[in-house]
C-alpha positions as a LaTeX table, in Angstrom:
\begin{tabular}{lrrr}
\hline
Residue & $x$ (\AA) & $y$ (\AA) & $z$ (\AA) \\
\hline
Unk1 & 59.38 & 10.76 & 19.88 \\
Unk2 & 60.05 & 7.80 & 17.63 \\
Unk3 & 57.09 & 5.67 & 19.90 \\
Unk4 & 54.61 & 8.63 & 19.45 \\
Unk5 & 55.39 & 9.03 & 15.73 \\
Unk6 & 54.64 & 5.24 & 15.53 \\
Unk7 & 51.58 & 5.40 & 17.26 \\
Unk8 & 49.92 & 8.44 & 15.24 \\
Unk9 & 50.64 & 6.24 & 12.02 \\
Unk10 & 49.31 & 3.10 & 13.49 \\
Unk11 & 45.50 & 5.50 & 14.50 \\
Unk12 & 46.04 & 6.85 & 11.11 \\
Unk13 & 45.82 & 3.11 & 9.64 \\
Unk14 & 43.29 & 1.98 & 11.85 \\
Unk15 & 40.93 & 4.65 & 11.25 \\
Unk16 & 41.83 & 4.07 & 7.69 \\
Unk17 & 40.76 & 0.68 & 7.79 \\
Unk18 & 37.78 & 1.49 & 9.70 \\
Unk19 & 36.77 & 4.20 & 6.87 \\
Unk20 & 36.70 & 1.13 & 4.44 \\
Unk21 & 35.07 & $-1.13$ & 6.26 \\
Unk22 & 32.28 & 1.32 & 6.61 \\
Unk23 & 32.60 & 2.15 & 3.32 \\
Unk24 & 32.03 & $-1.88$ & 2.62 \\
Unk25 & 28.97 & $-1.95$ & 5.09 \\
Unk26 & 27.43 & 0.56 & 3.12 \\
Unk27 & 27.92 & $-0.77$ & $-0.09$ \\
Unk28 & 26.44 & $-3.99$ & 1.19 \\
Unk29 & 23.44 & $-2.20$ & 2.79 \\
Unk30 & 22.74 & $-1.10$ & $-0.97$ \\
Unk31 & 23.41 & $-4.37$ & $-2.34$ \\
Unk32 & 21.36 & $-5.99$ & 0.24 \\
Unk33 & 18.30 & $-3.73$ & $-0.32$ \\
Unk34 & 18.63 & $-3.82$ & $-4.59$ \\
Unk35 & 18.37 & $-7.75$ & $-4.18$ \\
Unk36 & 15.16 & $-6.97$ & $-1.52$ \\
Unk37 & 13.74 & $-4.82$ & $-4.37$ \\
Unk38 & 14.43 & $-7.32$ & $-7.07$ \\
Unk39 & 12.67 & $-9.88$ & $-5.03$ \\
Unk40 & 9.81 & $-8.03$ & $-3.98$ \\
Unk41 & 9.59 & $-7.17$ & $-7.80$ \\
Unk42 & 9.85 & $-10.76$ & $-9.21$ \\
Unk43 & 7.29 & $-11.63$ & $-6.78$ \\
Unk44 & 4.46 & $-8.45$ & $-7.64$ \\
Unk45 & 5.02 & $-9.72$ & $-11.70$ \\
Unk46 & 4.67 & $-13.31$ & $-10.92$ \\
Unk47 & 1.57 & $-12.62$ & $-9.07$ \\
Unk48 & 0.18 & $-10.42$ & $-12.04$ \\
Unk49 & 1.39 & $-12.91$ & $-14.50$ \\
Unk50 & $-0.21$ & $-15.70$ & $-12.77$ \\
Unk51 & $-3.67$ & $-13.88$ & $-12.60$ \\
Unk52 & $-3.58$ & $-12.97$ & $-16.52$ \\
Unk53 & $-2.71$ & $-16.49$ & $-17.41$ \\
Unk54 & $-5.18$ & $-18.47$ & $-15.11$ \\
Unk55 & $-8.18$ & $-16.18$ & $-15.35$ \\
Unk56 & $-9.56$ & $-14.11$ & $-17.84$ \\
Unk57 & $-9.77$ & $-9.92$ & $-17.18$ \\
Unk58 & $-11.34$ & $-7.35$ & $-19.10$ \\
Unk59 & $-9.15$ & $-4.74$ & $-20.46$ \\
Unk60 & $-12.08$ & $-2.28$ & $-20.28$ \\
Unk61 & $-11.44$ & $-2.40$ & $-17.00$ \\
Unk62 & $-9.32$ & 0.04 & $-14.77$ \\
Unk63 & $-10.07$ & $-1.67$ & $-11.18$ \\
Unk64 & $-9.06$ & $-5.12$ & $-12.82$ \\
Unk65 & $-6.74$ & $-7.51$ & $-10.59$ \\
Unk66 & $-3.57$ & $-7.15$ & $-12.00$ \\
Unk67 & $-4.09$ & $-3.01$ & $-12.10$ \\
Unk68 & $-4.60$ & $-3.35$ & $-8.44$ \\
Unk69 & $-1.61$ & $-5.91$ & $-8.17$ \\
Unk70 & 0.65 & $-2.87$ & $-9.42$ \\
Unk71 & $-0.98$ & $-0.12$ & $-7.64$ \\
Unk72 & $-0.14$ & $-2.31$ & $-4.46$ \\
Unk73 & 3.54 & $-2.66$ & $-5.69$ \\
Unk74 & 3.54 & 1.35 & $-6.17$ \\
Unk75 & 2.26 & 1.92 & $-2.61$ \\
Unk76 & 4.62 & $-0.90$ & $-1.36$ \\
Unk77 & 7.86 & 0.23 & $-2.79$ \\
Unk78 & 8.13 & 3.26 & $-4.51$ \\
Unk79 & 5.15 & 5.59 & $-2.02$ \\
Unk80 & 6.17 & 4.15 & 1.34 \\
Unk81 & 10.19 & 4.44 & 0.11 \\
Unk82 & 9.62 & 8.12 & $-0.59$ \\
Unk83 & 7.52 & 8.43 & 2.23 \\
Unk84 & 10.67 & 7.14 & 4.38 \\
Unk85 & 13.13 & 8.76 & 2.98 \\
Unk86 & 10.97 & 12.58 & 4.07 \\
Unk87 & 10.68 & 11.05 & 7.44 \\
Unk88 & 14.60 & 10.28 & 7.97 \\
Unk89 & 15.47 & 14.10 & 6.50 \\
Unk90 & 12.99 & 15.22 & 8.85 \\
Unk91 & 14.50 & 13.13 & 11.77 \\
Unk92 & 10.97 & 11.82 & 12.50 \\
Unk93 & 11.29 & 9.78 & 16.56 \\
Unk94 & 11.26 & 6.21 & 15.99 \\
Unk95 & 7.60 & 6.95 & 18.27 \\
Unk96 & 6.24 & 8.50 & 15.02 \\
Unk97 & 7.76 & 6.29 & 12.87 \\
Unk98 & 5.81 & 3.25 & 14.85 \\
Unk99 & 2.30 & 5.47 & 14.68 \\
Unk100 & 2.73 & 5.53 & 11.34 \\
Unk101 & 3.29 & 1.81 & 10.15 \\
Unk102 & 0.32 & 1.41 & 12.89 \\
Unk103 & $-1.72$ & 3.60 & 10.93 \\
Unk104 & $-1.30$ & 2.02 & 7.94 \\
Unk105 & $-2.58$ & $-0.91$ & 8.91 \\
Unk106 & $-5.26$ & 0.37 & 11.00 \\
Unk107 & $-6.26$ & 2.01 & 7.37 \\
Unk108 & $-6.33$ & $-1.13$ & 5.44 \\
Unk109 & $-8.36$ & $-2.64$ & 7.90 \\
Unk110 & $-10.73$ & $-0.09$ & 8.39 \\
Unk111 & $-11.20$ & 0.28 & 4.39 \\
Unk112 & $-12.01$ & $-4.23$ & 4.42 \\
Unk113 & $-14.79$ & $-3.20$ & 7.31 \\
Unk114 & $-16.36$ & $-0.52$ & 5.62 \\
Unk115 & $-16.51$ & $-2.69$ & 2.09 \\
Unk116 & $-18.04$ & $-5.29$ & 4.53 \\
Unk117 & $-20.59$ & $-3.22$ & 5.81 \\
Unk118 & $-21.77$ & $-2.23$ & 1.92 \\
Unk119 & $-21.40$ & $-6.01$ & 1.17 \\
Unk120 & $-24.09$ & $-6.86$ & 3.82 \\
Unk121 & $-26.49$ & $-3.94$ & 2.98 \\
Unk122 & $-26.36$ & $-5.03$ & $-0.59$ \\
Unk123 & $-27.32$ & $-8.53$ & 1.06 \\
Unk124 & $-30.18$ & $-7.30$ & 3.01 \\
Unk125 & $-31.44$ & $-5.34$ & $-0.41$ \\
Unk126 & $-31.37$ & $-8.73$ & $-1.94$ \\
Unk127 & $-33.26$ & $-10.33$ & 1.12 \\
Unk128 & $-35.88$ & $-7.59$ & 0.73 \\
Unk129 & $-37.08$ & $-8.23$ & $-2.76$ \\
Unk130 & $-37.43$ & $-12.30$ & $-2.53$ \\
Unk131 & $-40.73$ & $-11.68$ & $-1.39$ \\
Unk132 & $-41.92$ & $-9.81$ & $-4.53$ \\
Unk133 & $-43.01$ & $-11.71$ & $-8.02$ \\
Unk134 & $-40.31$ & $-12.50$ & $-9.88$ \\
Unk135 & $-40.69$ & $-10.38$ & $-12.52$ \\
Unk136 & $-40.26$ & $-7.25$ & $-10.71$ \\
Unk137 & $-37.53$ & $-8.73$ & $-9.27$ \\
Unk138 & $-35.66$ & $-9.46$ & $-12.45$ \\
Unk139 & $-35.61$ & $-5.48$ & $-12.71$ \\
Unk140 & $-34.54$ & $-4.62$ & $-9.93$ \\
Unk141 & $-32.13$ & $-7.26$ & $-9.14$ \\
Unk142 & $-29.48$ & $-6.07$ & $-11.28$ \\
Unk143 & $-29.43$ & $-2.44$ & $-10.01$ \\
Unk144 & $-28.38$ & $-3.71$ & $-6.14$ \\
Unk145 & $-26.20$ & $-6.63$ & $-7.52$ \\
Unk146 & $-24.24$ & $-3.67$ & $-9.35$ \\
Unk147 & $-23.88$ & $-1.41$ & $-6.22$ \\
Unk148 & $-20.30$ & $-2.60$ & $-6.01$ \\
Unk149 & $-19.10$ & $-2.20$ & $-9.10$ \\
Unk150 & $-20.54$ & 1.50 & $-8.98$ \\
Unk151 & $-19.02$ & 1.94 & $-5.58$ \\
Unk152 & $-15.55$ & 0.71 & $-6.92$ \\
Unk153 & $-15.55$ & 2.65 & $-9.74$ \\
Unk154 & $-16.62$ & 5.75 & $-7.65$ \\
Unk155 & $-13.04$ & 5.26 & $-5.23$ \\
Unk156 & $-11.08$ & 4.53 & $-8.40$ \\
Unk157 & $-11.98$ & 8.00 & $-10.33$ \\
Unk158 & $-11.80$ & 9.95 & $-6.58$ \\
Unk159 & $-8.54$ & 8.48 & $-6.19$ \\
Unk160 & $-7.25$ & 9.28 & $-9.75$ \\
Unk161 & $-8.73$ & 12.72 & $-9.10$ \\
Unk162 & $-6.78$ & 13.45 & $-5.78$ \\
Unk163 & $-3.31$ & 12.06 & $-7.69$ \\
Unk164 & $-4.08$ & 13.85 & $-10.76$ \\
Unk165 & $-4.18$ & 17.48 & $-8.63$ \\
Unk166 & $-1.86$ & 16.39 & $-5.96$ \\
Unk167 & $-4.60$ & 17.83 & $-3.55$ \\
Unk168 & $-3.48$ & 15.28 & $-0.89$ \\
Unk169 & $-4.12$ & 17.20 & 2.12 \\
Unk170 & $-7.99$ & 18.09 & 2.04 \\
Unk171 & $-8.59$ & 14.47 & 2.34 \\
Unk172 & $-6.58$ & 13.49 & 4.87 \\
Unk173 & $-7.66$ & 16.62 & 7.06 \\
Unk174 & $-11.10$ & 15.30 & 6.58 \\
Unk175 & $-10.18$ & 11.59 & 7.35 \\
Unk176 & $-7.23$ & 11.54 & 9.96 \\
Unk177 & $-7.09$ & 14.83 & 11.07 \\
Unk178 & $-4.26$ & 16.24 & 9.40 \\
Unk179 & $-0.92$ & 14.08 & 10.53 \\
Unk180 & 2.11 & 15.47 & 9.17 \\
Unk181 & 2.09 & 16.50 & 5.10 \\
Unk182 & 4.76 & 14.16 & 4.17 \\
Unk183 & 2.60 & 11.56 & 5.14 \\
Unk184 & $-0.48$ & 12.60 & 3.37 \\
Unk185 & 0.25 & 11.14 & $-0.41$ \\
Unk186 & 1.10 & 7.78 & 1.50 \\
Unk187 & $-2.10$ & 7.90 & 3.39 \\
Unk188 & $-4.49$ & 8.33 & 0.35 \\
Unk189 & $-2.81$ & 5.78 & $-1.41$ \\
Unk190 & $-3.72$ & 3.26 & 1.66 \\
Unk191 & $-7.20$ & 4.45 & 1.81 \\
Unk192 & $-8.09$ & 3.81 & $-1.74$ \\
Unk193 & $-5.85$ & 0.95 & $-2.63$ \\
Unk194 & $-7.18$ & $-1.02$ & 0.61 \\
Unk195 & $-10.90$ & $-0.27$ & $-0.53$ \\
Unk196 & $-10.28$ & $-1.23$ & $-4.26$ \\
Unk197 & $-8.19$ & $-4.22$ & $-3.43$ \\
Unk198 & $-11.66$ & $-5.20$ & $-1.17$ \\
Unk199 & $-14.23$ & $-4.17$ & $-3.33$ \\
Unk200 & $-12.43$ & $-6.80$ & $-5.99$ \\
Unk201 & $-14.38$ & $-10.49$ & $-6.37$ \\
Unk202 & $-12.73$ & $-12.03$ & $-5.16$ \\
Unk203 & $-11.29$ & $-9.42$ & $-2.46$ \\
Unk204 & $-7.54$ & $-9.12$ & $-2.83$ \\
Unk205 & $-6.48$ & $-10.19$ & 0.61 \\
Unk206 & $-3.06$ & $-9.23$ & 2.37 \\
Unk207 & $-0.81$ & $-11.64$ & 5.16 \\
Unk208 & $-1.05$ & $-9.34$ & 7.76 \\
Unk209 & 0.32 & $-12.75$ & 9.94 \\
Unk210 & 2.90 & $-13.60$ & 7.76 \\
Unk211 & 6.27 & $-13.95$ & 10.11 \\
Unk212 & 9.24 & $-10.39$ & 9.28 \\
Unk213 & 6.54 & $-8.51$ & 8.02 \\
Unk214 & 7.59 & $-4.55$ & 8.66 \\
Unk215 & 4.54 & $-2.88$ & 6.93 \\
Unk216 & 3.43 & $-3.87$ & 3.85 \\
Unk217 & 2.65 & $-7.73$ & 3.28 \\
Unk218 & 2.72 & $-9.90$ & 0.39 \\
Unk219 & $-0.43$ & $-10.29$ & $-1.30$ \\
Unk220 & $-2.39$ & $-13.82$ & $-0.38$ \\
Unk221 & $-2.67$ & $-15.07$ & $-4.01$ \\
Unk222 & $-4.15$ & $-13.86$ & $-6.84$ \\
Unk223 & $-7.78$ & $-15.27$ & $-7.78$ \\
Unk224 & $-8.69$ & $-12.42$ & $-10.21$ \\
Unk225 & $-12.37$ & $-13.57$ & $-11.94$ \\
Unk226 & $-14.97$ & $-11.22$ & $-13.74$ \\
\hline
\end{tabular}
């Protein structure tokens, strides 16, 4: 009796101890991923104070570097965290949870060919008119030369537009077929940040390459000019 009264104490301190220690592993897990966020934080302002300091921006302007700098940093932490959080309370398979970090990047790289593919048609409009005098080309010159600004400022109020009625789904059933809703706020975000972040001059590039990265990358330097 004594023996069996002994050992019910003895599983009544080791599951005790194993309640704390899971307790600590948790509180660790938190600690861990506040430091992750401070970092990742330290590193988005140091990037925006770096472009401000070296290069000149105009305030007039909404697509300016550091503006895309932040709305990076929103899509990076605070969207995709969200976005993570709705997939674990859904108890997404670790197969959609792959698709999806695919997708993202599939989006980001599809938005830097399609800016691409307006770059060289603006090239070829260019090409076109060196033929003509030069005074007729002085007029029209500045009309093709500001197709991308026009096209930047055209994703910037769409996007703005989409966030500002929250109408996330229409434009994801047009783009990607409608994957599931609490991924479509995530995937407009990618699809006009990516294009933005392009469209800037320089283009705001990404290190897809860089060694741990999960699913968003740090930015490749800052070299904001207008």
């Amino acid at each position: 009796m004594n023996q069996l009264v002994h050992k019910v104490v003895e599983c009544k301190l080791c599951l005790s101890s194993q309640q704390r220690m899971d307790e600590q592993a948790k509180q660790h897990q938190h600690v861990v991923s506040d430091l992750q966020n401070q970092l990742e934080t330290l590193k988005i302002e140091k990037c925006v104070a770096n472009s401000r300091s070296v290069h000149s921006e105009s305030l007039n302007d909404p697509c300016r570097g550091s503006e895309l700098v932040t709305m990076y940093r929103e899509l990076k932490t605070q969207i995709w965290g969200e976005t993570k959080e709705k997939m674990t309370k859904l108890r997404f398979e670790q197969k959609q949870k792959d698709r999806t970090k695919e997708l993202i990047k599939e989006i980001f790289e599809k938005g830097k060919k399609d800016v691409l593919l307006k770059r060289q048609e603006k090239d070829r409009m260019l090409k076109q008119i060196s033929g003509i005098p030069n005074t007729v080309q002085e007029n029209i010159s500045p009309y093709i030369q500001s197709s991308m600004d026009n096209l930047k400022m055209f994703f910037f109020l769409h996007f703005q537009d989409i966030k500002n009625t929250s109408d996330f789904k229409t434009f994801v059933k047009e783009e990607y077929q409608c994957p599931h809703e609490v991924l479509h706020e995530l995937y407009v975000h990618c699809y006009f940040v990516s294009r933005l972040m392009e469209l800037h001059d320089p283009p705001i590039e990404l290190c897809w390459d860089s060694p741990g990265v999960d699913v968003f990358p740090d930015l490749l330097g800052m070299n904001v000019s207008h």
